[in-house]
Coordinates of N, CA and C in Angstrom, one line a residue:
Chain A
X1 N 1.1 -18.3 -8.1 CA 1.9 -17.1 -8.4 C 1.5 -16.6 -9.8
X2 N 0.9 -15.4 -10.0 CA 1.0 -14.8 -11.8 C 1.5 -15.2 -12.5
X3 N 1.4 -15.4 -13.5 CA 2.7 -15.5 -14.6 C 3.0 -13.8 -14.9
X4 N 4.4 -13.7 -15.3 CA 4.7 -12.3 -15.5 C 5.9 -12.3 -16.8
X5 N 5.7 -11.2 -17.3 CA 6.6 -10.8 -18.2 C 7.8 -9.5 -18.0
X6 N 7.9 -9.3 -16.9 CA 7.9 -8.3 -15.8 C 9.5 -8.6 -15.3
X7 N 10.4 -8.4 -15.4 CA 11.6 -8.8 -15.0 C 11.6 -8.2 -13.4
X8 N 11.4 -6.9 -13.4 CA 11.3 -6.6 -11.6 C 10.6 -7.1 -11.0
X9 N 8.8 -7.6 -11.7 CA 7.8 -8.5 -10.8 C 8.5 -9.9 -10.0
X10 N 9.3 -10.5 -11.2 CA 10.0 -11.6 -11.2 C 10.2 -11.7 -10.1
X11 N 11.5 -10.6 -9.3 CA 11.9 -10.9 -8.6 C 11.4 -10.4 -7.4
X12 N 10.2 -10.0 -7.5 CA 9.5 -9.2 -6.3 C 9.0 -10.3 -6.1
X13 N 8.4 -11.4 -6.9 CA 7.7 -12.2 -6.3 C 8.4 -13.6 -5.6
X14 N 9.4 -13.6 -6.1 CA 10.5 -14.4 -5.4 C 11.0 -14.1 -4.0
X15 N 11.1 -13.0 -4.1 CA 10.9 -12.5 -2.8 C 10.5 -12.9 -1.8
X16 N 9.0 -12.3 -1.9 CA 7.8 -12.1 -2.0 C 7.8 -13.7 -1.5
X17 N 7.6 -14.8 -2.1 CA 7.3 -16.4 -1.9 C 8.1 -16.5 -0.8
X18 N 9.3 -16.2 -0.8 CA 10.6 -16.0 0.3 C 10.4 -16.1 1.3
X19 N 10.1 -15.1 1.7 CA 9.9 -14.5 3.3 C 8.6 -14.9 3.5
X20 N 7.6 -15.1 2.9 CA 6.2 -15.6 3.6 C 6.2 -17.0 3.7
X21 N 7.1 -17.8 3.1 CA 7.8 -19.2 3.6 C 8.7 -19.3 5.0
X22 N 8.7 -18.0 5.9 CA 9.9 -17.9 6.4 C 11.4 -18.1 6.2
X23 N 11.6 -17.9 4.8 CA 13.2 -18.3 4.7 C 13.6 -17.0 4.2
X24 N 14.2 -16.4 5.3 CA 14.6 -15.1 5.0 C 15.8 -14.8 5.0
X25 N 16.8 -16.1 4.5 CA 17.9 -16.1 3.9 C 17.8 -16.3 2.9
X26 N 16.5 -16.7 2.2 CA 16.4 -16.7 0.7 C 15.8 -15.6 -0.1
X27 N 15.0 -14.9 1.1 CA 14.6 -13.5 0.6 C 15.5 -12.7 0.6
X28 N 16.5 -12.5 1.8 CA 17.6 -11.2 1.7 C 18.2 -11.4 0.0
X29 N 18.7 -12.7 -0.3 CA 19.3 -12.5 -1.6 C 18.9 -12.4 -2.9
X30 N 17.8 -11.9 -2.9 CA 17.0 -10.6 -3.7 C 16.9 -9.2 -3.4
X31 N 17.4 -9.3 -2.1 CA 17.8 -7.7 -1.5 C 19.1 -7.3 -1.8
X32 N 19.1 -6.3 -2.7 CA 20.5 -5.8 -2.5 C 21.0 -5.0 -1.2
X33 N 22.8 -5.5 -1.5 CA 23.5 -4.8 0.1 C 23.2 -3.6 0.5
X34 N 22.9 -2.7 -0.9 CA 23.1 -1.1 -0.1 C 21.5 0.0 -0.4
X35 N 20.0 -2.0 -0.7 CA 18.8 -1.5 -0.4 C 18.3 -0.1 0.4
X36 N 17.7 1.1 0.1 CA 17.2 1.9 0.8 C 15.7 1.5 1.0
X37 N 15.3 1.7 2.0 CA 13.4 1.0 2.3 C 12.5 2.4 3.1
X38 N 11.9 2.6 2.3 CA 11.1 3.9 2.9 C 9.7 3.5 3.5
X39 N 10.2 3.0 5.0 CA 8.8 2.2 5.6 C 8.2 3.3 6.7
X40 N 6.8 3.1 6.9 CA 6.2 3.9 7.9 C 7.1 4.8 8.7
X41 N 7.9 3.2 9.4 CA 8.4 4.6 10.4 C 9.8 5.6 10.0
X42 N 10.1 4.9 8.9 CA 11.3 6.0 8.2 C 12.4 5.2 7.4
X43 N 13.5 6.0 6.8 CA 13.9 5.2 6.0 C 14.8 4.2 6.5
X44 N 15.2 3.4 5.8 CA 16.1 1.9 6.5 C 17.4 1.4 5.3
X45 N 18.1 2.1 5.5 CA 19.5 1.9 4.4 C 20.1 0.6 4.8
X46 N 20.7 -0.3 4.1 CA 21.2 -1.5 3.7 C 20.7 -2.7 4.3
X47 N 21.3 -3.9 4.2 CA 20.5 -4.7 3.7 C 20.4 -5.0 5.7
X48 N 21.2 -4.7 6.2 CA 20.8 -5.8 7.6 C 19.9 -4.4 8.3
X49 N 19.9 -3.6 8.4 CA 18.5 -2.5 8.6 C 17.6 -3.2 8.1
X50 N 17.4 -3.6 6.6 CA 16.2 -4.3 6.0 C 15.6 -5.6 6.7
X51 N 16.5 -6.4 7.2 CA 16.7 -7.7 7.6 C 16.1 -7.2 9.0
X52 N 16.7 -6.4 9.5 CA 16.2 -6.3 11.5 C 14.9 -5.8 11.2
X53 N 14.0 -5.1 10.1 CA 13.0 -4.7 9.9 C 12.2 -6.1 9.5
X54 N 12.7 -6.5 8.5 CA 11.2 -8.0 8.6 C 11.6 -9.2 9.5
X55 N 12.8 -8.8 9.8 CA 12.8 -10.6 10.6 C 11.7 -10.5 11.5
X56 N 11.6 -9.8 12.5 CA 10.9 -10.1 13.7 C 9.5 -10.2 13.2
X57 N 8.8 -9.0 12.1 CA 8.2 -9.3 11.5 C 7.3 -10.9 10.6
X58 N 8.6 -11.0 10.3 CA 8.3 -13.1 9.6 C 8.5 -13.9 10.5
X59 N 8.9 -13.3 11.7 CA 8.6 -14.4 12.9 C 7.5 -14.7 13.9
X60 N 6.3 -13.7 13.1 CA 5.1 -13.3 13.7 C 4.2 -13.8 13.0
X61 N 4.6 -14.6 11.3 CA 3.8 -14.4 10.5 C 3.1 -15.9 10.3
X62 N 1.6 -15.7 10.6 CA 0.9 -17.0 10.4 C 0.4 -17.3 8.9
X63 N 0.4 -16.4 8.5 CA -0.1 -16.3 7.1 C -0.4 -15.4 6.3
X64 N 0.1 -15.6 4.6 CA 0.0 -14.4 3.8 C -0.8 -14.4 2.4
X65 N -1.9 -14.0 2.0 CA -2.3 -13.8 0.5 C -2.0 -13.0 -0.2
X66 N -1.6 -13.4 -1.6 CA -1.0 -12.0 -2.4 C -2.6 -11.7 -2.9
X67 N -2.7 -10.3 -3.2 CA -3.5 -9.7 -3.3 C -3.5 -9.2 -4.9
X68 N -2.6 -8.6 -5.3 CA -2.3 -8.6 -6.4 C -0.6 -7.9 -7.3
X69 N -0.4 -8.1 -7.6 CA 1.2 -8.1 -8.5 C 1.4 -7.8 -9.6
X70 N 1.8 -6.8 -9.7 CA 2.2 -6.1 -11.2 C 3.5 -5.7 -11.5
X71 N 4.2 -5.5 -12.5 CA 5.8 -4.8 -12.7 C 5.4 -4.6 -14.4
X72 N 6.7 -4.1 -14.3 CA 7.6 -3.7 -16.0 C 9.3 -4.2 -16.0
X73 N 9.8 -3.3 -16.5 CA 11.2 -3.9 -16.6 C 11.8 -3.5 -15.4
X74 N 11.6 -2.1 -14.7 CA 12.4 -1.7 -13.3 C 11.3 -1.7 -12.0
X75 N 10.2 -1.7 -11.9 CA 9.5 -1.7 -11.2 C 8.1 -2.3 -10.6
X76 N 8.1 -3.3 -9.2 CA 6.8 -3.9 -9.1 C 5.8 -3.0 -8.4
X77 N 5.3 -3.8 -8.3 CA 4.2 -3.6 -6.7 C 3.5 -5.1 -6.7
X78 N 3.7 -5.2 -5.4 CA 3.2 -6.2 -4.4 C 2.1 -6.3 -3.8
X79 N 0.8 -6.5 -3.5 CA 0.0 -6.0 -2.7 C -0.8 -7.0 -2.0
X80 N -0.8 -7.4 -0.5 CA -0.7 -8.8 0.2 C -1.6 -8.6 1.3
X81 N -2.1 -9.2 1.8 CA -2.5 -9.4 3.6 C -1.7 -10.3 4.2
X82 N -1.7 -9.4 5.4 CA -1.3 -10.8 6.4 C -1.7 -11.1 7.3
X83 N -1.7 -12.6 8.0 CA -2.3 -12.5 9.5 C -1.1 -13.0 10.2
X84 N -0.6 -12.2 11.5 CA 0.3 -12.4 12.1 C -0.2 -12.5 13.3
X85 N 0.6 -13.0 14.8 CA 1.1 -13.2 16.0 C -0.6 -12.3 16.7
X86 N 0.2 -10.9 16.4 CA -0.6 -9.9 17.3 C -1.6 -9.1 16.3
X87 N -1.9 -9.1 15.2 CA -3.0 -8.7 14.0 C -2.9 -9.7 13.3
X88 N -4.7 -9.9 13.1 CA -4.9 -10.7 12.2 C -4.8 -10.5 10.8
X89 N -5.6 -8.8 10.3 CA -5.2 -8.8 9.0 C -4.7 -7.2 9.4
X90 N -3.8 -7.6 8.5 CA -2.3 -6.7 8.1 C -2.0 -6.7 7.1
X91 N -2.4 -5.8 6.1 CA -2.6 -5.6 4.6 C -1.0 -4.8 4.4
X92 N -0.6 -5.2 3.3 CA 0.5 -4.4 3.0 C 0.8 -4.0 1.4
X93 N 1.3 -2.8 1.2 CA 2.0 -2.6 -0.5 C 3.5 -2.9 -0.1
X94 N 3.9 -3.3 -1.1 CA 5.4 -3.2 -1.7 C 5.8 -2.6 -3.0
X95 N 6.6 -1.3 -3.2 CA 6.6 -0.6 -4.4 C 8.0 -1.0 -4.5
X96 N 8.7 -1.6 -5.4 CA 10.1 -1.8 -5.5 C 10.7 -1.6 -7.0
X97 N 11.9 -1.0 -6.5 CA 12.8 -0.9 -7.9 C 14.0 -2.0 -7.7
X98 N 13.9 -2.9 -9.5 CA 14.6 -3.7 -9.1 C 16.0 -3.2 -10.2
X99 N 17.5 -3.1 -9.8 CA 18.7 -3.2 -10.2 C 19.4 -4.2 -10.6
X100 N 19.6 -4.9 -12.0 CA 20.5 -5.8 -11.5 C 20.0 -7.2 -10.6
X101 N 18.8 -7.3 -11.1 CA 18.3 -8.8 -10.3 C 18.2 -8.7 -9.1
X102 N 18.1 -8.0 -8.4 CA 18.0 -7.5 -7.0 C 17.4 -6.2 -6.3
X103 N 16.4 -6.2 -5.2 CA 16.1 -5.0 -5.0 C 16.5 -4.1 -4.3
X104 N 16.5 -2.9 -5.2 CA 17.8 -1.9 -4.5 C 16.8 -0.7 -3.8
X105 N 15.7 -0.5 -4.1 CA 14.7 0.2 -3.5 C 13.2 -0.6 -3.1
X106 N 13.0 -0.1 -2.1 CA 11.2 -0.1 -1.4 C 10.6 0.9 -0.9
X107 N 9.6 1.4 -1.3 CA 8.3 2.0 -1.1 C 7.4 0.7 0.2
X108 N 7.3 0.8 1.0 CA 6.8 0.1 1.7 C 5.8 0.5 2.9
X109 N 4.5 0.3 2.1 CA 2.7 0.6 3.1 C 2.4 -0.4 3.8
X110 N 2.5 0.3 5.3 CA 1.1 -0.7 6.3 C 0.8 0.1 6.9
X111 N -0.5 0.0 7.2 CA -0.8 0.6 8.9 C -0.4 -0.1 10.2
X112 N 0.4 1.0 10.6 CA 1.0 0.9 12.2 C 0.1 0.5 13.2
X113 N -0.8 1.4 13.5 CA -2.0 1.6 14.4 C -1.9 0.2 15.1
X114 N -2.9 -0.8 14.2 CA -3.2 -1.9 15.2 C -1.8 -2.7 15.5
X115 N -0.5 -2.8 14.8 CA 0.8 -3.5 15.5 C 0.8 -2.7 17.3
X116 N 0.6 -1.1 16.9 CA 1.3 -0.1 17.9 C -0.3 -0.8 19.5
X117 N -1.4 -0.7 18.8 CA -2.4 -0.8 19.5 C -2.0 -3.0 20.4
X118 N -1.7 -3.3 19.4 CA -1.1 -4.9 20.0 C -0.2 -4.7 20.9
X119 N 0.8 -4.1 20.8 CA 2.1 -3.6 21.7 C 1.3 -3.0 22.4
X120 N 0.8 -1.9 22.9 CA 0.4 -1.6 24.0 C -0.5 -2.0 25.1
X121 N -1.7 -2.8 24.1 CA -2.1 -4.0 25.6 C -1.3 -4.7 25.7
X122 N -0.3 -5.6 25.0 CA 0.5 -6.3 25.8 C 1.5 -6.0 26.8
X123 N 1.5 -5.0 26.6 CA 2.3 -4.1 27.7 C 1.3 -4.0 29.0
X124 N 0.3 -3.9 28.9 CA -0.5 -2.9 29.5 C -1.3 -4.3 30.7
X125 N -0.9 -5.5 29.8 CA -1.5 -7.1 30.7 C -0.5 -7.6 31.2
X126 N 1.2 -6.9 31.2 CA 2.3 -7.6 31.4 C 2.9 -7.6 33.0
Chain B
X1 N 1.1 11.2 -16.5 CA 0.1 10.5 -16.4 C 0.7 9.4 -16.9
X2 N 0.6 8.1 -16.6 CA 1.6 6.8 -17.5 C 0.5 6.5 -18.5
X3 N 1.0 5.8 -19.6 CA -0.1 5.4 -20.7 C -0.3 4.1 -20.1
X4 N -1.3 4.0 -20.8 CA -1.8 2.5 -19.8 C -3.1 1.6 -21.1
X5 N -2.9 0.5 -21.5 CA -3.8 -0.4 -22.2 C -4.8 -1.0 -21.0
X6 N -5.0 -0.5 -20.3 CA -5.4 -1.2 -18.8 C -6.8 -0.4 -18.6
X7 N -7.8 -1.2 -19.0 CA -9.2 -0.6 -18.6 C -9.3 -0.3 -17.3
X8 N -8.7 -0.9 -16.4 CA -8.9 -0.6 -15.0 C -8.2 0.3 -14.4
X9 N -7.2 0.4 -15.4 CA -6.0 1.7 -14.5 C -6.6 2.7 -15.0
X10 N -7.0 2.8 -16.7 CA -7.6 4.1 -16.7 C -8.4 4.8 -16.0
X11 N -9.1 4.0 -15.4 CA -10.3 4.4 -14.4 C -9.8 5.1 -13.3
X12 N -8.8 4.3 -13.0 CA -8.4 4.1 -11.4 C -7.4 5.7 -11.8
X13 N -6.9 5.6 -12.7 CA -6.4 6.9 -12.7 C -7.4 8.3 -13.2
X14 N -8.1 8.1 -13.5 CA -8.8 9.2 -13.7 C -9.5 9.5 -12.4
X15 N -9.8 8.7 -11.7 CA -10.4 8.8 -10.6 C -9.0 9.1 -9.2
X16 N -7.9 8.8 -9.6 CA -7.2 9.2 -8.8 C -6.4 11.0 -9.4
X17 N -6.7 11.3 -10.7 CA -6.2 12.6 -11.5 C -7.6 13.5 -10.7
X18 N -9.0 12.9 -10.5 CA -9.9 14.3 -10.0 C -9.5 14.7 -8.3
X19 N -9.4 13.1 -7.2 CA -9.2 13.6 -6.2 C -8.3 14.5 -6.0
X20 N -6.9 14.0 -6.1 CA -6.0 14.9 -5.9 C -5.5 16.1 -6.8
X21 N -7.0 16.5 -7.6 CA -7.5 18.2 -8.0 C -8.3 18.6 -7.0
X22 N -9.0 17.5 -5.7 CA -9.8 18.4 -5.1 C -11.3 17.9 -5.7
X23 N -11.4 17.1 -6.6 CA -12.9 17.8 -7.3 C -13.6 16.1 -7.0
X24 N -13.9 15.9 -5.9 CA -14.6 15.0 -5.4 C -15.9 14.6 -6.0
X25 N -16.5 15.5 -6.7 CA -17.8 15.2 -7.4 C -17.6 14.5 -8.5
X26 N -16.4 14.9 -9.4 CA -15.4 14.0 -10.9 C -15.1 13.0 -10.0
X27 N -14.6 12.4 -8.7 CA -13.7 11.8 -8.4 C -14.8 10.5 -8.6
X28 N -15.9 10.7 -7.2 CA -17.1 9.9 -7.1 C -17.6 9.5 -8.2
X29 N -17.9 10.4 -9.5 CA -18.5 9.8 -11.0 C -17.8 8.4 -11.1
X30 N -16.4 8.0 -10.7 CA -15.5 6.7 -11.5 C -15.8 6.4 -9.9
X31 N -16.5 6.3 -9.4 CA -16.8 5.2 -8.0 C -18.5 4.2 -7.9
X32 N -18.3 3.4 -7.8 CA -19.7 2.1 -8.0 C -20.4 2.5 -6.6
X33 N -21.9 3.0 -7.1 CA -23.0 3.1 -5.9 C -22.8 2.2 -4.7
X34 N -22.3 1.0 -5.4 CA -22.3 -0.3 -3.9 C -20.8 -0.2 -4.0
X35 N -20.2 0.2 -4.0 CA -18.5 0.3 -4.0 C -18.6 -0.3 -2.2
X36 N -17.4 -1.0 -2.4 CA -17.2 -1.5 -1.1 C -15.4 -1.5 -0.9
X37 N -14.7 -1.1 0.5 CA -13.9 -0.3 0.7 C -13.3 -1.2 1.3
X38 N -11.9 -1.9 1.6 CA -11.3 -2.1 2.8 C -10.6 -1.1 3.5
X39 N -10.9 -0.6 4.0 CA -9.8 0.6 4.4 C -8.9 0.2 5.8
X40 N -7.9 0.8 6.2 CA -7.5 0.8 7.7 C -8.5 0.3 8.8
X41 N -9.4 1.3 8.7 CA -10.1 1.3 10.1 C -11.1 0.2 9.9
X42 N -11.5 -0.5 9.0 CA -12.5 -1.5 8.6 C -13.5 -1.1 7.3
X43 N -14.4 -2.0 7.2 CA -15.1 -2.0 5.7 C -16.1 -0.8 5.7
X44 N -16.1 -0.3 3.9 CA -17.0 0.5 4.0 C -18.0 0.4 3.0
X45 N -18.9 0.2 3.0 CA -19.9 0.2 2.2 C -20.7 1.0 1.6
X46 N -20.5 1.2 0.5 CA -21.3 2.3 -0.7 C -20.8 3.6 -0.8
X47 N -21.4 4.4 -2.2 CA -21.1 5.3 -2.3 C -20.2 6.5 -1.3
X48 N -22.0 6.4 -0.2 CA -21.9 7.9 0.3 C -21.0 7.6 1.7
X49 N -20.5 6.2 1.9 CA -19.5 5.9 3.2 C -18.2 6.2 2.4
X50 N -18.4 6.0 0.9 CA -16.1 5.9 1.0 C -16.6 7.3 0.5
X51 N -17.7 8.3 0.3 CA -17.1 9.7 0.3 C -16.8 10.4 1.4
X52 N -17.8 9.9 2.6 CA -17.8 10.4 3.7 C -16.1 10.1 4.5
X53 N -15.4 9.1 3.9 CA -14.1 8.4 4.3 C -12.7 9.8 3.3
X54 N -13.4 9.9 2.4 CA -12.5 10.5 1.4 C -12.7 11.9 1.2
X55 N -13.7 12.7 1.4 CA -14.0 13.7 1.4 C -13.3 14.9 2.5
X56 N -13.0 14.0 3.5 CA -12.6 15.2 4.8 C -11.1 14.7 4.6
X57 N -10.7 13.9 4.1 CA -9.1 13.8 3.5 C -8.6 14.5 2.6
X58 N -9.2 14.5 1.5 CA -9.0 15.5 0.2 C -9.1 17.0 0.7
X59 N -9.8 17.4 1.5 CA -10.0 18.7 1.8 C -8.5 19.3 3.0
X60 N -7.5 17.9 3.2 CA -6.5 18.5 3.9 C -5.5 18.4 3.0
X61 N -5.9 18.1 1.8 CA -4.5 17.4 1.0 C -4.1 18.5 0.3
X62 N -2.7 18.7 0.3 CA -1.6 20.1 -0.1 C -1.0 19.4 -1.3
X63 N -0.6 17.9 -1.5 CA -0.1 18.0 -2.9 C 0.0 16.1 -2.9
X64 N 0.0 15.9 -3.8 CA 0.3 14.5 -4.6 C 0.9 14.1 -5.0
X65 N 1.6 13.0 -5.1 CA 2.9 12.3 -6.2 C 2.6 10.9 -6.5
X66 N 2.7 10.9 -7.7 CA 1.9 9.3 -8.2 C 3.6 8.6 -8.1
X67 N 3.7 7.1 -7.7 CA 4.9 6.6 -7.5 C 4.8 5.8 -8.1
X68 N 3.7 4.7 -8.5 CA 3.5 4.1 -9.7 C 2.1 3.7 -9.9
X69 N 1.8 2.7 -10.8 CA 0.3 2.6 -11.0 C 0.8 1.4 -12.5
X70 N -0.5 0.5 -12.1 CA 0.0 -1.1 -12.6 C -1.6 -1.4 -13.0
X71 N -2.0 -2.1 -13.7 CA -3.2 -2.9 -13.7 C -3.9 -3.7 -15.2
X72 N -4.5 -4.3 -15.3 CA -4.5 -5.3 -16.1 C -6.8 -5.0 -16.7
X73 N -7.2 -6.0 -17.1 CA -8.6 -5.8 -17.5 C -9.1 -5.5 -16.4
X74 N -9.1 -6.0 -14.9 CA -10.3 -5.6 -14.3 C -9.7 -5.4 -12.8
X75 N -8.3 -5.4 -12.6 CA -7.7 -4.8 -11.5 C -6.5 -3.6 -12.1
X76 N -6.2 -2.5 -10.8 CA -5.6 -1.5 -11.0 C -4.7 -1.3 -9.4
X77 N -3.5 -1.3 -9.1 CA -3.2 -0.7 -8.2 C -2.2 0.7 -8.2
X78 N -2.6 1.5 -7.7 CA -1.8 3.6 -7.8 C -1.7 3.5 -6.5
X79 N -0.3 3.6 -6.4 CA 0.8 4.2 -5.1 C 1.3 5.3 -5.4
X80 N 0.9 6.3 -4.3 CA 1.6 7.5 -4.4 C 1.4 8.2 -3.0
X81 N 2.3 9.0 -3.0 CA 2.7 9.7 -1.7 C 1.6 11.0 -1.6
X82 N 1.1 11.6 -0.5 CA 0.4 12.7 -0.2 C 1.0 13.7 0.5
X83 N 0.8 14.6 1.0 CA 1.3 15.6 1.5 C 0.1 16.5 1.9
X84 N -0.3 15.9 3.8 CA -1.7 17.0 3.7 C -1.2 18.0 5.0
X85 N -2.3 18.8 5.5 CA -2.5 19.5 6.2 C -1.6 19.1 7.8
X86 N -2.1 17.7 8.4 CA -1.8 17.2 9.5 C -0.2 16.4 9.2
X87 N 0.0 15.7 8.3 CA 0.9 14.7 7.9 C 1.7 15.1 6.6
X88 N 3.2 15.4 6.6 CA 4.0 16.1 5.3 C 4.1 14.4 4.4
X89 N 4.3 13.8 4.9 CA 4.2 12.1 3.8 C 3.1 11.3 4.2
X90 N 2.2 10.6 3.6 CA 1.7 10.0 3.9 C 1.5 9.1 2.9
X91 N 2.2 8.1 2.5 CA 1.9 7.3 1.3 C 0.9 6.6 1.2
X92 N 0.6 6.0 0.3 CA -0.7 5.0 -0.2 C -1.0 4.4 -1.1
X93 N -1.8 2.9 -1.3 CA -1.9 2.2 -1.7 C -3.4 2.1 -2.4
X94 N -3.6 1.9 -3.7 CA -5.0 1.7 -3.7 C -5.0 0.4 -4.8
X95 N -5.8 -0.5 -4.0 CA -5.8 -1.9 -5.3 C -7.3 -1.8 -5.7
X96 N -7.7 -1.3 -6.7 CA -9.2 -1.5 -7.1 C -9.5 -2.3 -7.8
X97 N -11.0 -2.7 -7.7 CA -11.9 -3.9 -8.8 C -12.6 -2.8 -9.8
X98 N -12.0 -3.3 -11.2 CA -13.3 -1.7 -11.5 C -13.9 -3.2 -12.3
X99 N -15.4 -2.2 -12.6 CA -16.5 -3.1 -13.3 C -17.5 -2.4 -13.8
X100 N -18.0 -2.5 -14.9 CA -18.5 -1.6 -16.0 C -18.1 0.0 -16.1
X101 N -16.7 -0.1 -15.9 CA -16.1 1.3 -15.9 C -16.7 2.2 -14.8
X102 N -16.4 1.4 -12.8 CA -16.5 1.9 -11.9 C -16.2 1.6 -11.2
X103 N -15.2 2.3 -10.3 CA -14.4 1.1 -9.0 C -15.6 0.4 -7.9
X104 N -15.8 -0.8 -8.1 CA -16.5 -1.9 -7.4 C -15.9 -2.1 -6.2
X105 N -14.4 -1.9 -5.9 CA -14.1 -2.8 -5.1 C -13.1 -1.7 -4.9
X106 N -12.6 -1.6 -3.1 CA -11.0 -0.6 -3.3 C -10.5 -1.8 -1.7
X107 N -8.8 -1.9 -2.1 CA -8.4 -2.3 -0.7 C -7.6 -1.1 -1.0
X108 N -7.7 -0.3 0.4 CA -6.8 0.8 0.6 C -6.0 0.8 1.8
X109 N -4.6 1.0 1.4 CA -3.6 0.7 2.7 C -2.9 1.7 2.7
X110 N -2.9 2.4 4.0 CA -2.0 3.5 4.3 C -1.8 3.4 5.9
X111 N -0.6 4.3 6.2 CA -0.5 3.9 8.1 C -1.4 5.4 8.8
X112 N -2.2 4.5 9.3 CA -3.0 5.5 10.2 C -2.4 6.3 11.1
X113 N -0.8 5.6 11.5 CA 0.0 6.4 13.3 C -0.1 7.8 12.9
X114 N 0.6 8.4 12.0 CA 0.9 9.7 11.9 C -0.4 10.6 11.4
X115 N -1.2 9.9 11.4 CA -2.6 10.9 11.4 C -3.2 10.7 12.8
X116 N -3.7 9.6 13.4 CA -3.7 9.5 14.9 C -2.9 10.4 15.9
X117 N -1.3 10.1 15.9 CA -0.4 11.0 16.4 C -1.0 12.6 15.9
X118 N -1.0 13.2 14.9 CA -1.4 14.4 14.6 C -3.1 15.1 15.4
X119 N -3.6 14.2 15.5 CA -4.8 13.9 16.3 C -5.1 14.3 17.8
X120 N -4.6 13.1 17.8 CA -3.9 13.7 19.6 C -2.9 15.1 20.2
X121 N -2.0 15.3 19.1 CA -1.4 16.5 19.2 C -1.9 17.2 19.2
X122 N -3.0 17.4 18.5 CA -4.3 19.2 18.2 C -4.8 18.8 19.2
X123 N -5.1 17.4 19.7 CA -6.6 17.8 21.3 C -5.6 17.8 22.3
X124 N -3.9 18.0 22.4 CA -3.4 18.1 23.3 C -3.3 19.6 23.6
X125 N -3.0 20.1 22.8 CA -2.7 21.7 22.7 C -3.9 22.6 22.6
X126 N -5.0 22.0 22.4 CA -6.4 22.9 22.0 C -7.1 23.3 23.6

């Protein structure tokens, strides 16, 4: 993990270690309750919208590299691959504002395509 | 424009200040002859591939919003939202390697669906 002087990185990357450990009761409590998350498919207000957006997610996930990580006092970015279930590499950003020790906003980049392209041969072999 | 002590961001931002003017020729000057690309759709190698990748993008793009931008001696990542012709949001990710004051290296992440979907919509109706 970086070292950081970064109080929002801090906690992005706590996070961040969180959920790619699968412990996503340790990750929500870096998420604040009334988190707004502006992901691909649209936006996702509080924290169990957040939660039903990565759990299924982290329960896919074989493996994650951080790519690279920066912040200041209100603001990180995260920037990671992953290899999951149905895509192997699944690159992602995380833009986050942190409030209060916790993050109360996400900016959140992936490409859909190959998830949406996995879901539909599996559909398509079923 | 953020101020930045960040050899890499400056780059990465000046080179992200020409594209989204449009002026692809400024943009390419801060891009490395062997630049090599992760992009969505897979790797791209050299110059005239990430223009050929970035050139027919820029020419649909209606407006820009930098959301943040981070980077240290020799890495830089700029998130910002787009607004083109086919797609009204289309956010993005760019984590670059610069090296002798030239992006060497880009992982670029954005979601392909809503340009694909837009895609298929024009060869639906054409």
């Amino acid at each position: 993990m970086p070292e950081t002087t970064s109080p929002a990185l801090t906690v992005a990357l706590a996070y961040h270690q969180a959920w790619t450990s699968h412990d996503m009761d340790k990750a929500m409590s870096y998420v604040a309750g009334d988190i707004v998350c502006d992901a691909p498919a649209g936006r996702l207000e509080g924290a169990a919208a957040y939660r039903g957006f990565m759990g299924p997610f982290v329960q896919t996930l074989k493996a994650a590299t951080l790519i690279a990580a920066f912040g200041d006092n209100t603001t990180a970015v995260v920037v990671y691959d992953t290899e999951t279930v149905p895509v192997k590499s699944a690159p992602a950003a995380e833009c986050v504002t942190v409030t209060d020790g916790k993050i109360s906003y996400s900016r959140f980049i992936f490409d859909r395509l190959p998830f949406d392209a996995a879901r539909k041969a599996a559909a398509g072999s079923g």
